[in-house]
Each structure stands twice: as C-alpha cells, then as structure tokens.
PDB file with SEQRES, HELIX, SHEET and CRYST1 records, atoms N, CA, C and O in Angstrom:
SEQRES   1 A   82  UNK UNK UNK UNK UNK UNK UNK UNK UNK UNK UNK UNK UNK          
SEQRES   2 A   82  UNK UNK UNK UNK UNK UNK UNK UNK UNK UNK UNK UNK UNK          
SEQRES   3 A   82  UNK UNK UNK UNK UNK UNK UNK UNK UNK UNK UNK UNK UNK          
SEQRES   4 A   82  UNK UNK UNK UNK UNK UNK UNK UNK UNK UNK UNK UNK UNK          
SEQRES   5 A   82  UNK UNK UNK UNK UNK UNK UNK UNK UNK UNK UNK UNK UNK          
SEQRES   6 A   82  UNK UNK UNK UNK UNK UNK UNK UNK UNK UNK UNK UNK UNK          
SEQRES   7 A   82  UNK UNK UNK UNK                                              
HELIX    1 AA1 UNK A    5  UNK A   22  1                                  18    
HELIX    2 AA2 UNK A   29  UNK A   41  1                                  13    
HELIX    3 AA3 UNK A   49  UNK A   58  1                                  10    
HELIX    4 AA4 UNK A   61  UNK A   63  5                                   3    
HELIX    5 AA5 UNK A   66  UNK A   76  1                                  11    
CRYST1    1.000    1.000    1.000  90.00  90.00  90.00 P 1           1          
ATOM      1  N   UNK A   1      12.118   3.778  13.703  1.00  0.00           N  
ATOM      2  CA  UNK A   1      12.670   2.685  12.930  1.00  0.00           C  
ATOM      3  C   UNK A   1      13.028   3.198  11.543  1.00  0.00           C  
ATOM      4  O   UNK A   1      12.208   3.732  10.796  1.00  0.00           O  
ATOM      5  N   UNK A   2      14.226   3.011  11.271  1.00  0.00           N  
ATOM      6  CA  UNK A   2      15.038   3.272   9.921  1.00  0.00           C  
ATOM      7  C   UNK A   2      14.162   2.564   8.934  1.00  0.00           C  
ATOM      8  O   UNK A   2      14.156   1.352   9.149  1.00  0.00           O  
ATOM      9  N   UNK A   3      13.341   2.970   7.815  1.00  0.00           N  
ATOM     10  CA  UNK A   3      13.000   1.838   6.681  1.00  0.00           C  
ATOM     11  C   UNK A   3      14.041   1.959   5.187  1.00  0.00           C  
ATOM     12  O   UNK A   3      14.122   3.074   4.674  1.00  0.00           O  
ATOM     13  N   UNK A   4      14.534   1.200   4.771  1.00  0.00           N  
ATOM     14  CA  UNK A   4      15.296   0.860   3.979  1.00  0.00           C  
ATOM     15  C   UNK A   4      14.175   1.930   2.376  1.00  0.00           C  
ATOM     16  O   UNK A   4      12.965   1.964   2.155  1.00  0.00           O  
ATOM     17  N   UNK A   5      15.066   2.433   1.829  1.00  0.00           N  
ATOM     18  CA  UNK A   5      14.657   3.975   0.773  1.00  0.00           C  
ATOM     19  C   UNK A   5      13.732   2.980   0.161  1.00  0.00           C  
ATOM     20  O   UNK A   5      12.555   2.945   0.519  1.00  0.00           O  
ATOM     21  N   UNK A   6      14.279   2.037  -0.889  1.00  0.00           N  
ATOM     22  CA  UNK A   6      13.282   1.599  -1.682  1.00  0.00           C  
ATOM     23  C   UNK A   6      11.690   0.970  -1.003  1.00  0.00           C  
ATOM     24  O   UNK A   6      10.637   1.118  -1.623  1.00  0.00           O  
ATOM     25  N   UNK A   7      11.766   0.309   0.275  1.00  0.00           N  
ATOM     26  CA  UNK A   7      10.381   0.527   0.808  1.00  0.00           C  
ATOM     27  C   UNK A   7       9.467   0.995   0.520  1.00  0.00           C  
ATOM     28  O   UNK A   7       8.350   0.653   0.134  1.00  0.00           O  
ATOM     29  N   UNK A   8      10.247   2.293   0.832  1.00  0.00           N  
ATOM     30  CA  UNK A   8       9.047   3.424   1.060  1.00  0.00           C  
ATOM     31  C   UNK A   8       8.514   3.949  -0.596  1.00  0.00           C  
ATOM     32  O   UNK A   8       7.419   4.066  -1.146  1.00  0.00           O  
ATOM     33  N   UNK A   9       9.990   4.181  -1.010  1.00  0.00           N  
ATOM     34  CA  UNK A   9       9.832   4.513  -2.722  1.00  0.00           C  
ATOM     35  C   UNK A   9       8.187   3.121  -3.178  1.00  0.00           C  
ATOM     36  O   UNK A   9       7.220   3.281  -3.922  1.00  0.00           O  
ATOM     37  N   UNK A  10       8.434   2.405  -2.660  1.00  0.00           N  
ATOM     38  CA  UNK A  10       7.587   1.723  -2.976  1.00  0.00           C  
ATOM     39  C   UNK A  10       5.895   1.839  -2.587  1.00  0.00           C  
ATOM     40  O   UNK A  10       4.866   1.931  -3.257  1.00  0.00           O  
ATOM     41  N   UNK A  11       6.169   1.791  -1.350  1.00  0.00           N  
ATOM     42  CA  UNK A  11       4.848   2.370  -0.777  1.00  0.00           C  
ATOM     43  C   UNK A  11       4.282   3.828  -1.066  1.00  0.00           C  
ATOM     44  O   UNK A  11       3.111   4.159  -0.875  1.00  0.00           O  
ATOM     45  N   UNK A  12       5.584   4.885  -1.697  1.00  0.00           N  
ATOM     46  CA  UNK A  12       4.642   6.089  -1.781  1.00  0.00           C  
ATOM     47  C   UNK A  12       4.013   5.889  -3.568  1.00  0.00           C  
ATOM     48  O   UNK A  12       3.318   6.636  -4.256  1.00  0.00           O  
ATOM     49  N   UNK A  13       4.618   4.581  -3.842  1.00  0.00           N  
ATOM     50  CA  UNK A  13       3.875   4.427  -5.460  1.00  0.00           C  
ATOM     51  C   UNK A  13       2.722   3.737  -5.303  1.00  0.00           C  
ATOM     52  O   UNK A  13       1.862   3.693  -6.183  1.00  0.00           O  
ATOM     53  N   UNK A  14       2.620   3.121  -4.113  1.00  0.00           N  
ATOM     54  CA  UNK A  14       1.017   2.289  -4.075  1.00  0.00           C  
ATOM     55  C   UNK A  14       0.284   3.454  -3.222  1.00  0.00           C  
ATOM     56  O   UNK A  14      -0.817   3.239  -2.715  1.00  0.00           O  
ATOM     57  N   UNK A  15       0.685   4.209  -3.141  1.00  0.00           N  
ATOM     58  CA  UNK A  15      -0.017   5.825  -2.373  1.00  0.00           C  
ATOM     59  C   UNK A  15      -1.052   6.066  -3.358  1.00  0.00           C  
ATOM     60  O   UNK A  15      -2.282   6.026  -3.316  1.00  0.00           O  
ATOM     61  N   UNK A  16       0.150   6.436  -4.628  1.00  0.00           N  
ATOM     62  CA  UNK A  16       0.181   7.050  -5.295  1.00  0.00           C  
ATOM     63  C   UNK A  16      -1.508   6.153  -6.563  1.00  0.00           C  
ATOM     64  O   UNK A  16      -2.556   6.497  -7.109  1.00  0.00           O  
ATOM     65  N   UNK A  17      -0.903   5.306  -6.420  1.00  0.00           N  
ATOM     66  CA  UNK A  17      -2.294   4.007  -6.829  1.00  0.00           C  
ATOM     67  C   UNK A  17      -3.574   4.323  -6.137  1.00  0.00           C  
ATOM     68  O   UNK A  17      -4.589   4.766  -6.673  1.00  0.00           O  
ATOM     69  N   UNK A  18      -3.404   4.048  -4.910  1.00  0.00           N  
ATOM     70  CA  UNK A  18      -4.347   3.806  -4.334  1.00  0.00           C  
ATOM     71  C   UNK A  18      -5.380   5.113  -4.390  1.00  0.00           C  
ATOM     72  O   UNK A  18      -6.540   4.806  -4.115  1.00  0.00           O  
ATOM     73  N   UNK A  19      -5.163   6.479  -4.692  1.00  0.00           N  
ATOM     74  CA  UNK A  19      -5.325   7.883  -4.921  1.00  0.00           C  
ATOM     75  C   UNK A  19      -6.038   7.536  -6.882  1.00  0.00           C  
ATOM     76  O   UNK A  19      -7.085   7.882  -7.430  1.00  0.00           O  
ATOM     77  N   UNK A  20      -5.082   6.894  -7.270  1.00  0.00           N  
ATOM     78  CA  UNK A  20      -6.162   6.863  -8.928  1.00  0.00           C  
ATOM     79  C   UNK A  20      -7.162   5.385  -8.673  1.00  0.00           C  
ATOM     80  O   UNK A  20      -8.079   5.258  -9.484  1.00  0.00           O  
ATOM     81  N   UNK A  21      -7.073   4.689  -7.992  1.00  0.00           N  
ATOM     82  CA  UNK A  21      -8.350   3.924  -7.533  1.00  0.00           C  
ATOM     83  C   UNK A  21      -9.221   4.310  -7.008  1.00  0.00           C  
ATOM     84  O   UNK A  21     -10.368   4.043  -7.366  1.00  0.00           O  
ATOM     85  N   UNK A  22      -8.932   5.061  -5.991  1.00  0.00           N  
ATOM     86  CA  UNK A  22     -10.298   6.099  -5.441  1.00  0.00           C  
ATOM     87  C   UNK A  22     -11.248   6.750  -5.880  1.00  0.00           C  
ATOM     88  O   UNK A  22     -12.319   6.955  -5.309  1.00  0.00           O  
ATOM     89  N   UNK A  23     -10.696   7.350  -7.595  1.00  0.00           N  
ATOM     90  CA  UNK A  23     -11.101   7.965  -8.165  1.00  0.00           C  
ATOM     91  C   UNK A  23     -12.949   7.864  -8.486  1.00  0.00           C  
ATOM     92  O   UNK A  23     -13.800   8.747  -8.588  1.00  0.00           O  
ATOM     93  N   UNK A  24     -13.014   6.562  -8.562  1.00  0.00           N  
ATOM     94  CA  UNK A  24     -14.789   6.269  -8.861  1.00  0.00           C  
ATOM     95  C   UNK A  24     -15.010   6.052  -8.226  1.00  0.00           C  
ATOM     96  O   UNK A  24     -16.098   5.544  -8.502  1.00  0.00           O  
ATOM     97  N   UNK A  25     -14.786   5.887  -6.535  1.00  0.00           N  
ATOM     98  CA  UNK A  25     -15.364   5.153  -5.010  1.00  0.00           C  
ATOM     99  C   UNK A  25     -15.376   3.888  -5.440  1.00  0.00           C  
ATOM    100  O   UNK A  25     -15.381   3.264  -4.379  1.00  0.00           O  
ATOM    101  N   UNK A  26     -15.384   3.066  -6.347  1.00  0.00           N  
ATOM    102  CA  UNK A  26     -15.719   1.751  -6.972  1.00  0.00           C  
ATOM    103  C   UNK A  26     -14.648   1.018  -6.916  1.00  0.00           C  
ATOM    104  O   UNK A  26     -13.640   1.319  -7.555  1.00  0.00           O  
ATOM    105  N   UNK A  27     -14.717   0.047  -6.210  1.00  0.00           N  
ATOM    106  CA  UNK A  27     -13.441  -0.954  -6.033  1.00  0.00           C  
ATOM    107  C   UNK A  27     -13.776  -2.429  -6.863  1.00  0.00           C  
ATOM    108  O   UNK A  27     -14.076  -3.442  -6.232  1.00  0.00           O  
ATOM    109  N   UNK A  28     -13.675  -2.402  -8.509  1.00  0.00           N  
ATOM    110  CA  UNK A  28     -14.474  -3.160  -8.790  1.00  0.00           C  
ATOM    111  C   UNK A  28     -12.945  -5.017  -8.811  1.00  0.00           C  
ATOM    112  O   UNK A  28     -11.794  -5.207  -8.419  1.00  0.00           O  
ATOM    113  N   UNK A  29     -13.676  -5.566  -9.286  1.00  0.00           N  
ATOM    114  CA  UNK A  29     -12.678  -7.111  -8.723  1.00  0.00           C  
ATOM    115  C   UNK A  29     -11.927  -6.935  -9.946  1.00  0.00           C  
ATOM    116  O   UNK A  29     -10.908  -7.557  -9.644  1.00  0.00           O  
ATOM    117  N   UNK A  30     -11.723  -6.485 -11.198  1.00  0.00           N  
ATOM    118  CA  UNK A  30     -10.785  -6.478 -11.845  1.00  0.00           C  
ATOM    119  C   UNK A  30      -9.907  -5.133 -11.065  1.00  0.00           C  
ATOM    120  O   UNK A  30      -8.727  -5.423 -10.868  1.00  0.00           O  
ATOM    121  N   UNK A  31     -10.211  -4.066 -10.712  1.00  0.00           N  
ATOM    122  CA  UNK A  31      -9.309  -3.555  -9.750  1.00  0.00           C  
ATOM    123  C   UNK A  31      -8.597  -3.908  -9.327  1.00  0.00           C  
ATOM    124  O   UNK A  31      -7.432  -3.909  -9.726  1.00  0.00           O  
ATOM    125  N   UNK A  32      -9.048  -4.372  -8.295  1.00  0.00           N  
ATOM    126  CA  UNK A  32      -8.880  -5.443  -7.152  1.00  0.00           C  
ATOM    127  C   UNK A  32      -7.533  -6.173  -7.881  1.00  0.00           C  
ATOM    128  O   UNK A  32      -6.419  -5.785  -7.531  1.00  0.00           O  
ATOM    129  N   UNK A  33      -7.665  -7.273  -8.934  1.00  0.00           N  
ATOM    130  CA  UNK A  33      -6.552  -8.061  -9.654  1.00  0.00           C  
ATOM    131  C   UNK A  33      -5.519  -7.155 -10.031  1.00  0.00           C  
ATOM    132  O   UNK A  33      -4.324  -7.252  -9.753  1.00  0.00           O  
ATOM    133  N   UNK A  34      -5.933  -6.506 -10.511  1.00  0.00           N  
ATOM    134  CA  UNK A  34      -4.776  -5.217 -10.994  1.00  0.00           C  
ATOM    135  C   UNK A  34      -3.897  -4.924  -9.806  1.00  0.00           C  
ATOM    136  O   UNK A  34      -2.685  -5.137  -9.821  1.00  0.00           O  
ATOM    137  N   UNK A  35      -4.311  -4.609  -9.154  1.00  0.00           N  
ATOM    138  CA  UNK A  35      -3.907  -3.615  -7.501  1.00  0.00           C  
ATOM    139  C   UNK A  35      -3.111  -5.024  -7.307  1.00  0.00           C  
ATOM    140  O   UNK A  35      -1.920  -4.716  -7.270  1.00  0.00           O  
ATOM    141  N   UNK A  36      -3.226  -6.207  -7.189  1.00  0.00           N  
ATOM    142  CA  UNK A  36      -2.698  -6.831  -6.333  1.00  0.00           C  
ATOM    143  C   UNK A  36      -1.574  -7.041  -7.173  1.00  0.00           C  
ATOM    144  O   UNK A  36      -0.479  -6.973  -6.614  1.00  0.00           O  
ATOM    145  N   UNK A  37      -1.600  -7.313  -8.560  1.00  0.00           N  
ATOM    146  CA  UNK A  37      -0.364  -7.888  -9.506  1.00  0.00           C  
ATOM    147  C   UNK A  37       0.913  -6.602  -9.540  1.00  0.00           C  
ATOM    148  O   UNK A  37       2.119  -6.727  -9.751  1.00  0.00           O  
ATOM    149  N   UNK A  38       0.257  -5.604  -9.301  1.00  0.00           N  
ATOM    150  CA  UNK A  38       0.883  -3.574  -9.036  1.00  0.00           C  
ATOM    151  C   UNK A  38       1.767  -4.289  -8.142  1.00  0.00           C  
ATOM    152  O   UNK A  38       2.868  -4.752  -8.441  1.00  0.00           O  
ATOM    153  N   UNK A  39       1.058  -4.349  -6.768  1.00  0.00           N  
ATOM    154  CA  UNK A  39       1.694  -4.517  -5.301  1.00  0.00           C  
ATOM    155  C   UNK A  39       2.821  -5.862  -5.771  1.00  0.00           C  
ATOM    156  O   UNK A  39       3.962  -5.819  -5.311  1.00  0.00           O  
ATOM    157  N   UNK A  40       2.434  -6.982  -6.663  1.00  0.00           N  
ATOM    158  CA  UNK A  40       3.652  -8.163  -6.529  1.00  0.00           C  
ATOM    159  C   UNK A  40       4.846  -7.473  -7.260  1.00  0.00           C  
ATOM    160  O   UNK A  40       6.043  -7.695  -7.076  1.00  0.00           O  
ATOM    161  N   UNK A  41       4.066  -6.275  -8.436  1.00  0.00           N  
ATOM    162  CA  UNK A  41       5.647  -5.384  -9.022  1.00  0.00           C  
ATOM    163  C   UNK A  41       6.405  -4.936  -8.562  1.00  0.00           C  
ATOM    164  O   UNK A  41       7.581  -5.081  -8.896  1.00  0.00           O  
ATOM    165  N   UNK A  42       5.941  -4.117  -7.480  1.00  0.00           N  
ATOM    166  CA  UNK A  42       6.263  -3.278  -6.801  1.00  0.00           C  
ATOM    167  C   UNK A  42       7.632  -3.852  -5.614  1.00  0.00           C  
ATOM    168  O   UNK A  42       8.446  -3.298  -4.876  1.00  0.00           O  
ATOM    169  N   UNK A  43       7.283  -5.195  -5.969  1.00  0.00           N  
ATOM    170  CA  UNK A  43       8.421  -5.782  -4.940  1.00  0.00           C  
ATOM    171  C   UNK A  43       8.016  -6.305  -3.857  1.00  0.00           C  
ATOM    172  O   UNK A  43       8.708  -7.063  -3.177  1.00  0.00           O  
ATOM    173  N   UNK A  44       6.623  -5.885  -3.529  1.00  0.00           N  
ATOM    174  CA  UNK A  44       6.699  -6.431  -2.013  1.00  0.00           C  
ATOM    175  C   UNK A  44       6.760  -7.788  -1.791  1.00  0.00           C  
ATOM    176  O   UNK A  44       6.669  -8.593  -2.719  1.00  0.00           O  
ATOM    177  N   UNK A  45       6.895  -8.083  -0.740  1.00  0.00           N  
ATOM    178  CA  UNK A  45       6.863 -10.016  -0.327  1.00  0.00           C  
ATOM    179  C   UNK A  45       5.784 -10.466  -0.713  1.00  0.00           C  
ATOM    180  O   UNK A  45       4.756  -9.873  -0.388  1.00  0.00           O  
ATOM    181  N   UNK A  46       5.735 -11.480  -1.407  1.00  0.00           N  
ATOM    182  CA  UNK A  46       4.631 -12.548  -2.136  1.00  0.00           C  
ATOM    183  C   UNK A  46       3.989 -12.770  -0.620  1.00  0.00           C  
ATOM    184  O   UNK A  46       2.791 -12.506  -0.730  1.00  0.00           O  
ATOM    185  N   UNK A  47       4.300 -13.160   0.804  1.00  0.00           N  
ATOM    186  CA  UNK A  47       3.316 -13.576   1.898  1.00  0.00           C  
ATOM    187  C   UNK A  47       2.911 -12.262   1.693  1.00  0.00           C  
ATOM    188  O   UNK A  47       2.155 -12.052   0.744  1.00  0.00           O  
ATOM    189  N   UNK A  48       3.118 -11.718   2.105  1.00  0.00           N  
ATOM    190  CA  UNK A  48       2.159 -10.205   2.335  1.00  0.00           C  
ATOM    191  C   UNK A  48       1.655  -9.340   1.315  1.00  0.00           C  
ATOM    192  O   UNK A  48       1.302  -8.218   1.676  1.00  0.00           O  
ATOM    193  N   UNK A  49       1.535  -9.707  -0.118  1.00  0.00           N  
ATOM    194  CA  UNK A  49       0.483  -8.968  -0.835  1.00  0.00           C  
ATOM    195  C   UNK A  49      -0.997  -8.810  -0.505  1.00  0.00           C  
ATOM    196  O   UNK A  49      -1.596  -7.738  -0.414  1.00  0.00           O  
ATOM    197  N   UNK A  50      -1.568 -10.207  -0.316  1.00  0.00           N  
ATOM    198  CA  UNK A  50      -2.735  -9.761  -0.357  1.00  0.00           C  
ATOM    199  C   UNK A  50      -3.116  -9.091   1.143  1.00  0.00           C  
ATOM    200  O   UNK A  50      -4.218  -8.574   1.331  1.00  0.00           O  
ATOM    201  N   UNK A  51      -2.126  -9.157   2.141  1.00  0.00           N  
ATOM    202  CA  UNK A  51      -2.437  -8.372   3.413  1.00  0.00           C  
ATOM    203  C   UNK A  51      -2.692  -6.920   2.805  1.00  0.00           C  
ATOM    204  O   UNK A  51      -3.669  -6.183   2.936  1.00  0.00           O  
ATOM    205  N   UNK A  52      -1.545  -6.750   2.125  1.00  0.00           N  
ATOM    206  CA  UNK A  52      -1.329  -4.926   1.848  1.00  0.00           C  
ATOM    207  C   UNK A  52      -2.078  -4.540   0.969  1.00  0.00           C  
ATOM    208  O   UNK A  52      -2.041  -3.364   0.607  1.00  0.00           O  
ATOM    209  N   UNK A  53      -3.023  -5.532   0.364  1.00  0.00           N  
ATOM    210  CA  UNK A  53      -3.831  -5.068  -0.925  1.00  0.00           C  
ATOM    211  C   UNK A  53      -5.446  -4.702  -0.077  1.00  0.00           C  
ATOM    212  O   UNK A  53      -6.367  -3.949  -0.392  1.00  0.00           O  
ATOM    213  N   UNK A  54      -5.229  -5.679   1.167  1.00  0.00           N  
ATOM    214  CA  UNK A  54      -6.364  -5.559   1.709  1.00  0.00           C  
ATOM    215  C   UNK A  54      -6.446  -4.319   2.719  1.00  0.00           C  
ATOM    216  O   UNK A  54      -7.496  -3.719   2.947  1.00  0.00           O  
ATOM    217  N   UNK A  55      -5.196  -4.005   3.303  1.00  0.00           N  
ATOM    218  CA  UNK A  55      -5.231  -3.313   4.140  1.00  0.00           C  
ATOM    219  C   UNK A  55      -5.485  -1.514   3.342  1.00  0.00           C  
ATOM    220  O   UNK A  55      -6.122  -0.612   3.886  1.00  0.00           O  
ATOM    221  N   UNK A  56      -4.796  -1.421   2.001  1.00  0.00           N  
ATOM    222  CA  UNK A  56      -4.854  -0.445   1.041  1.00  0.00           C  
ATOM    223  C   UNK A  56      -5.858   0.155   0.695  1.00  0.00           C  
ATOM    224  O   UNK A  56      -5.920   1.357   0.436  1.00  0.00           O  
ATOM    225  N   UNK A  57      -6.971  -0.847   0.650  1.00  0.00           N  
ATOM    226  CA  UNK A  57      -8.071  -0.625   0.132  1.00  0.00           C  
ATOM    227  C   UNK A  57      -9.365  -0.101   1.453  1.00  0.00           C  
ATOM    228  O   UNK A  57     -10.434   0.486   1.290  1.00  0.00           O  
ATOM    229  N   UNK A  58      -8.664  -0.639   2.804  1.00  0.00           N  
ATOM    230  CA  UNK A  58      -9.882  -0.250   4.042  1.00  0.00           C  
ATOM    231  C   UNK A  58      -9.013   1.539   4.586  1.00  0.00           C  
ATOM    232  O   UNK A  58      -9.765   2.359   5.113  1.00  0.00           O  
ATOM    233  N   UNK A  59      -8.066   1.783   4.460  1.00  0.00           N  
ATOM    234  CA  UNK A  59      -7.477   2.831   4.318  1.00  0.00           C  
ATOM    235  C   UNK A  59      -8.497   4.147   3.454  1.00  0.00           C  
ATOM    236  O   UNK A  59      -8.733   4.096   2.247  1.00  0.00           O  
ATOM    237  N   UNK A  60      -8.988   5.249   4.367  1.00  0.00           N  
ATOM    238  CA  UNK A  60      -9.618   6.169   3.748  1.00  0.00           C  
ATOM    239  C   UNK A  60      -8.734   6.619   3.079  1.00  0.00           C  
ATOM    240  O   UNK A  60      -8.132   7.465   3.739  1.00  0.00           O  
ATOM    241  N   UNK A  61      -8.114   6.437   1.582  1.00  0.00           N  
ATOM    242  CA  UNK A  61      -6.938   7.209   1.351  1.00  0.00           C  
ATOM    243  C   UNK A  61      -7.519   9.087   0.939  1.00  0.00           C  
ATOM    244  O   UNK A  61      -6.693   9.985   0.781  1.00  0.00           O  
ATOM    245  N   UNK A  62      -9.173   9.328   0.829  1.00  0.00           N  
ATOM    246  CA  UNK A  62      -9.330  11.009   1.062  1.00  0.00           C  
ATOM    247  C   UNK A  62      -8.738  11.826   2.310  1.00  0.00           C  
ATOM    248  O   UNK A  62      -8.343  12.988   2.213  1.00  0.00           O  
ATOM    249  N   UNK A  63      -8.725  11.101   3.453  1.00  0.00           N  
ATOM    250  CA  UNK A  63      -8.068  11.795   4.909  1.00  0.00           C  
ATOM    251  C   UNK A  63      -7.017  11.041   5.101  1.00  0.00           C  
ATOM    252  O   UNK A  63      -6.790  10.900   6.303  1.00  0.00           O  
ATOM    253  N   UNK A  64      -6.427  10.605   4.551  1.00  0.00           N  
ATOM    254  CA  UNK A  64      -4.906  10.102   4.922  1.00  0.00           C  
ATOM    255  C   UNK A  64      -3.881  10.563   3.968  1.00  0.00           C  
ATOM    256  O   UNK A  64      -3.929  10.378   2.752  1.00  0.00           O  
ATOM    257  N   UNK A  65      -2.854  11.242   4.680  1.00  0.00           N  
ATOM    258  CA  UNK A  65      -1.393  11.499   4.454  1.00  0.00           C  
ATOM    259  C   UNK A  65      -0.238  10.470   4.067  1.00  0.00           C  
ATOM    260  O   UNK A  65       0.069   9.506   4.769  1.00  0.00           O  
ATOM    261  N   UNK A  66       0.357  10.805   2.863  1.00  0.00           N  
ATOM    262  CA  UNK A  66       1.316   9.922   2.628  1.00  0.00           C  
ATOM    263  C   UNK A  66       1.675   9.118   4.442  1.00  0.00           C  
ATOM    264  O   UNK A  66       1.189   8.138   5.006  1.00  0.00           O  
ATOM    265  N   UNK A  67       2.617  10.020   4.810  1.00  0.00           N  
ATOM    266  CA  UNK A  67       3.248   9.770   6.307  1.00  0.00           C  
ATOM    267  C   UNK A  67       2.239   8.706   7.262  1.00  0.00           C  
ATOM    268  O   UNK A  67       2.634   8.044   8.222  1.00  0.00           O  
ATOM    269  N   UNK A  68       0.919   8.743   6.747  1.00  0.00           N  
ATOM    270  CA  UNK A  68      -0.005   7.822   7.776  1.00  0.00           C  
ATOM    271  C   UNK A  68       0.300   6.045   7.204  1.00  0.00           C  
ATOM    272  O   UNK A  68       0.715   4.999   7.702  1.00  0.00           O  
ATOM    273  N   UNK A  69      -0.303   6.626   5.614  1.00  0.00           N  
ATOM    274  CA  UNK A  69      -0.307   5.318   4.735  1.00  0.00           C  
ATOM    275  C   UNK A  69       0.802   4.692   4.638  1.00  0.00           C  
ATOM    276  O   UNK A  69       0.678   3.495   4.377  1.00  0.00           O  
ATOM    277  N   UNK A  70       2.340   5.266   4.813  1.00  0.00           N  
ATOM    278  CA  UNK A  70       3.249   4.233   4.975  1.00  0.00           C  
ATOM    279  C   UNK A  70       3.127   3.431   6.012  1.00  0.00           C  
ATOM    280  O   UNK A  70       3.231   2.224   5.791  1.00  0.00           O  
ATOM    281  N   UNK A  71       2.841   3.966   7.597  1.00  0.00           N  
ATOM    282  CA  UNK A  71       3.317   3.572   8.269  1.00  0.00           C  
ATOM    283  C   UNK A  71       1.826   2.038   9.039  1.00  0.00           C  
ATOM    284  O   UNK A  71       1.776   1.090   9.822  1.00  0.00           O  
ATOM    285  N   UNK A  72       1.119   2.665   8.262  1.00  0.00           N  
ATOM    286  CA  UNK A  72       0.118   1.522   7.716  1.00  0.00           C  
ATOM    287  C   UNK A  72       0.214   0.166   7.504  1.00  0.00           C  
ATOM    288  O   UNK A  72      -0.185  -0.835   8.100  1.00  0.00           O  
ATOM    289  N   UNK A  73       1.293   0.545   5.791  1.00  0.00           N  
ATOM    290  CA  UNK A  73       1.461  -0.487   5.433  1.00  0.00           C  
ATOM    291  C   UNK A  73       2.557  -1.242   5.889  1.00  0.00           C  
ATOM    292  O   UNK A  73       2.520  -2.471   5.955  1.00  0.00           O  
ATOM    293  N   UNK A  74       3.957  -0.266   6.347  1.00  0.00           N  
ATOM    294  CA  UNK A  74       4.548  -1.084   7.380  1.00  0.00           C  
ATOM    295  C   UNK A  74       4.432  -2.019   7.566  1.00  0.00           C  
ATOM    296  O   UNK A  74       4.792  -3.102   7.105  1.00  0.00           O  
ATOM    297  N   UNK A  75       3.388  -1.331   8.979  1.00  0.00           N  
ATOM    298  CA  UNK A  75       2.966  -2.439  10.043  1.00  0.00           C  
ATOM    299  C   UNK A  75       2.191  -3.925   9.447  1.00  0.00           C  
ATOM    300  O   UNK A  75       2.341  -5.059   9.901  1.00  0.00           O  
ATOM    301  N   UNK A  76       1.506  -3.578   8.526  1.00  0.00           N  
ATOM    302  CA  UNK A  76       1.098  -4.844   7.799  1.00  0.00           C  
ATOM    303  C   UNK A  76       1.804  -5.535   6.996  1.00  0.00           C  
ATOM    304  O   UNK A  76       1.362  -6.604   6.576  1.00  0.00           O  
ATOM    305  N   UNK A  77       3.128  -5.036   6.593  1.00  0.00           N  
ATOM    306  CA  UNK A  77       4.519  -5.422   5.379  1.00  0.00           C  
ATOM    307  C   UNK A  77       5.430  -6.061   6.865  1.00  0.00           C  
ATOM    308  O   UNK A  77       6.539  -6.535   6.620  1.00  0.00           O  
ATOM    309  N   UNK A  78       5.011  -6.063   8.187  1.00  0.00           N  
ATOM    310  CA  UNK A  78       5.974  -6.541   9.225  1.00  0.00           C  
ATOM    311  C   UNK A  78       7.443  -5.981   9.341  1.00  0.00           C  
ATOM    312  O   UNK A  78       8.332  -6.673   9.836  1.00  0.00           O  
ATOM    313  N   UNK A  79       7.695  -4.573   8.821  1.00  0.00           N  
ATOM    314  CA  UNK A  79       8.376  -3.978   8.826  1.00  0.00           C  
ATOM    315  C   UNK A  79       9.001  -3.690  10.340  1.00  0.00           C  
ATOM    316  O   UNK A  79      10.098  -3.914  10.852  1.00  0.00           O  
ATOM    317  N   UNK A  80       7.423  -2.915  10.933  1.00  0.00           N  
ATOM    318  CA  UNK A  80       7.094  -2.535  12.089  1.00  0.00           C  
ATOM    319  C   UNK A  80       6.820  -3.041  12.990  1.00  0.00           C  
ATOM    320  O   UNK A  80       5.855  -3.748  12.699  1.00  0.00           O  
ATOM    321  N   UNK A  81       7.171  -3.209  14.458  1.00  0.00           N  
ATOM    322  CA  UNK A  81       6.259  -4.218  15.410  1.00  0.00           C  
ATOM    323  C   UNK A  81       5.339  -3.170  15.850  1.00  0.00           C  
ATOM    324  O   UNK A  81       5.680  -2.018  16.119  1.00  0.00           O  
ATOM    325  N   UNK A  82       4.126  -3.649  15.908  1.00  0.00           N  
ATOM    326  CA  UNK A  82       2.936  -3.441  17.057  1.00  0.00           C  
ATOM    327  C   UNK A  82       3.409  -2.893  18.208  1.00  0.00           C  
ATOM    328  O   UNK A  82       2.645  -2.680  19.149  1.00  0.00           O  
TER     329      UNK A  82                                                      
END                                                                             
C-alpha cells in the first residue's frame, strides 16, 4: 500500500519523539499531554490521536525499527487494513 509522503514524514517525527520519551523509561501524565497535543500537530486525525498516542507508547520503541513503527501506526491511523 502506497502511503501518501507527508504520513509517513509524520510518523517518522513521532518515531523520532517517541525515542526522546524513552529516554527516562518514565511515561509521566504530563508526557503523556505533551505526546498527545505533538501527535494533534503533527496532523494526524483528531478520531485517532489518542489511539496513536496509546498505541506509541505500548510499542518497545528500544527493538523497533523505524519500518516496524510506521507500519504500526498505520494500522492504528486506518491507513492499513488488518
């Protein structure tokens, strides 16, 4: 499946997030607010933020590859079918 450039441009910047959140193992709830208001910048669809904020965060992003984490969030952005 073709994904449209800015998508992804998008998703490899919440990669790119989700990698300086990791940083303390600590996912604390102002995080959390931050990460999600990031993700409404970022463009994605207002229904599906807090999917992708949730799904972002259960994501080991230490063993995962850009190439995994897009196709991740994809599937949770309904990009992708199942």
């Amino acid at each position: 499946t073709r994904v449209h450039f800015y998508c992804e441009e998008r998703i490899e910047k919440l990669f790119d997030l989700m990698i300086m959140v990791n940083c303390d193992h600590i996912k604390s709830i102002e995080e959390i607010s931050v990460l999600t208001k990031i993700v409404v910048g970022l463009g994605f669809p207002l229904q599906n933020v807090d999917k992708i904020v949730e799904r972002a965060l259960q994501i080991d992003i230490e063993n995962c590859d850009l190439e995994s984490f897009k196709k991740e969030i994809l599937e949770v952005n309904q990009f992708l079918k199942k």
